[in-house]
XYZ file of C-alpha atoms in Angstrom:
84
model
C -0.394 -0.337 0.102
C 3.001 2.487 1.020
C 4.840 1.866 -2.058
C 1.639 2.565 -4.796
C 1.691 5.861 -2.291
C 4.646 6.687 -2.916
C 4.584 5.601 -7.065
C 1.896 7.702 -7.317
C 3.016 10.782 -5.420
C 6.345 10.779 -7.757
C 3.429 10.626 -10.748
C 2.345 13.736 -9.230
C 5.609 15.249 -8.324
C 6.616 14.735 -12.926
C 3.785 15.847 -14.250
C 3.573 18.692 -12.693
C 7.338 19.284 -13.938
C 6.034 18.284 -17.252
C 2.834 21.509 -16.418
C 6.569 23.397 -15.077
C 8.344 23.533 -18.605
C 5.382 23.327 -20.627
C 4.222 27.075 -19.178
C 7.469 28.063 -19.560
C 7.825 27.056 -22.688
C 4.820 29.322 -23.855
C 5.748 32.488 -21.119
C 8.794 32.303 -23.604
C 7.096 31.956 -27.192
C 4.875 34.637 -26.462
C 7.879 36.671 -25.178
C 10.029 35.918 -28.384
C 6.757 36.995 -30.375
C 5.577 40.478 -28.671
C 9.469 41.383 -28.180
C 9.875 39.981 -32.018
C 6.921 42.413 -33.380
C 7.661 45.643 -31.004
C 11.426 45.369 -32.760
C 9.918 44.385 -36.061
C 7.797 47.583 -35.850
C 10.323 49.666 -35.156
C 12.304 48.717 -37.754
C 9.720 49.110 -40.609
C 9.116 51.348 -42.786
C 6.584 52.929 -41.987
C 5.460 56.370 -41.408
C 6.076 57.499 -38.406
C 2.505 57.823 -37.737
C 1.655 54.504 -38.850
C 4.647 52.979 -37.314
C 3.455 54.659 -33.739
C -0.473 52.894 -34.164
C 0.632 49.320 -34.576
C 3.698 49.918 -31.790
C 0.690 51.181 -29.493
C -1.918 48.477 -31.176
C 1.293 46.273 -29.818
C 1.904 47.666 -26.456
C -2.248 47.993 -25.816
C -3.082 43.792 -27.366
C -0.315 42.370 -26.343
C -0.246 38.912 -28.605
C -3.216 39.578 -30.110
C -1.751 43.227 -31.625
C 1.665 40.725 -31.572
C -0.303 38.201 -33.785
C -1.872 40.622 -36.092
C 1.403 42.755 -37.454
C 2.829 40.077 -37.709
C -0.072 38.599 -40.005
C -1.062 42.127 -41.499
C 0.778 44.735 -40.830
C 4.456 43.492 -41.412
C 3.049 43.124 -44.921
C 1.734 46.383 -45.362
C 4.712 47.676 -44.503
C 6.562 45.633 -47.471
C 4.447 47.382 -50.244
C 4.483 51.022 -49.157
C 7.293 52.138 -48.085
C 7.790 55.460 -46.009
C 9.293 58.003 -44.502
C 11.132 56.356 -41.794
């Protein structure tokens, strides 16, 4: 009985470690997306006004703003070079 309890406790600890590592990897991925998007916005060829709009949007809605930048804004910035 005690051996079975020890085995269950070991499995619970292993599961907690795996979930913790997966959570840390997800947070690291979101932070990489966030800072990568902010850096890409600053380095883009958009005019000052549009660059400011994208930057503020990425700051106010971190995940959605950054995701939309890479899906829509980044491509639009390459097609419409402005005054940097």
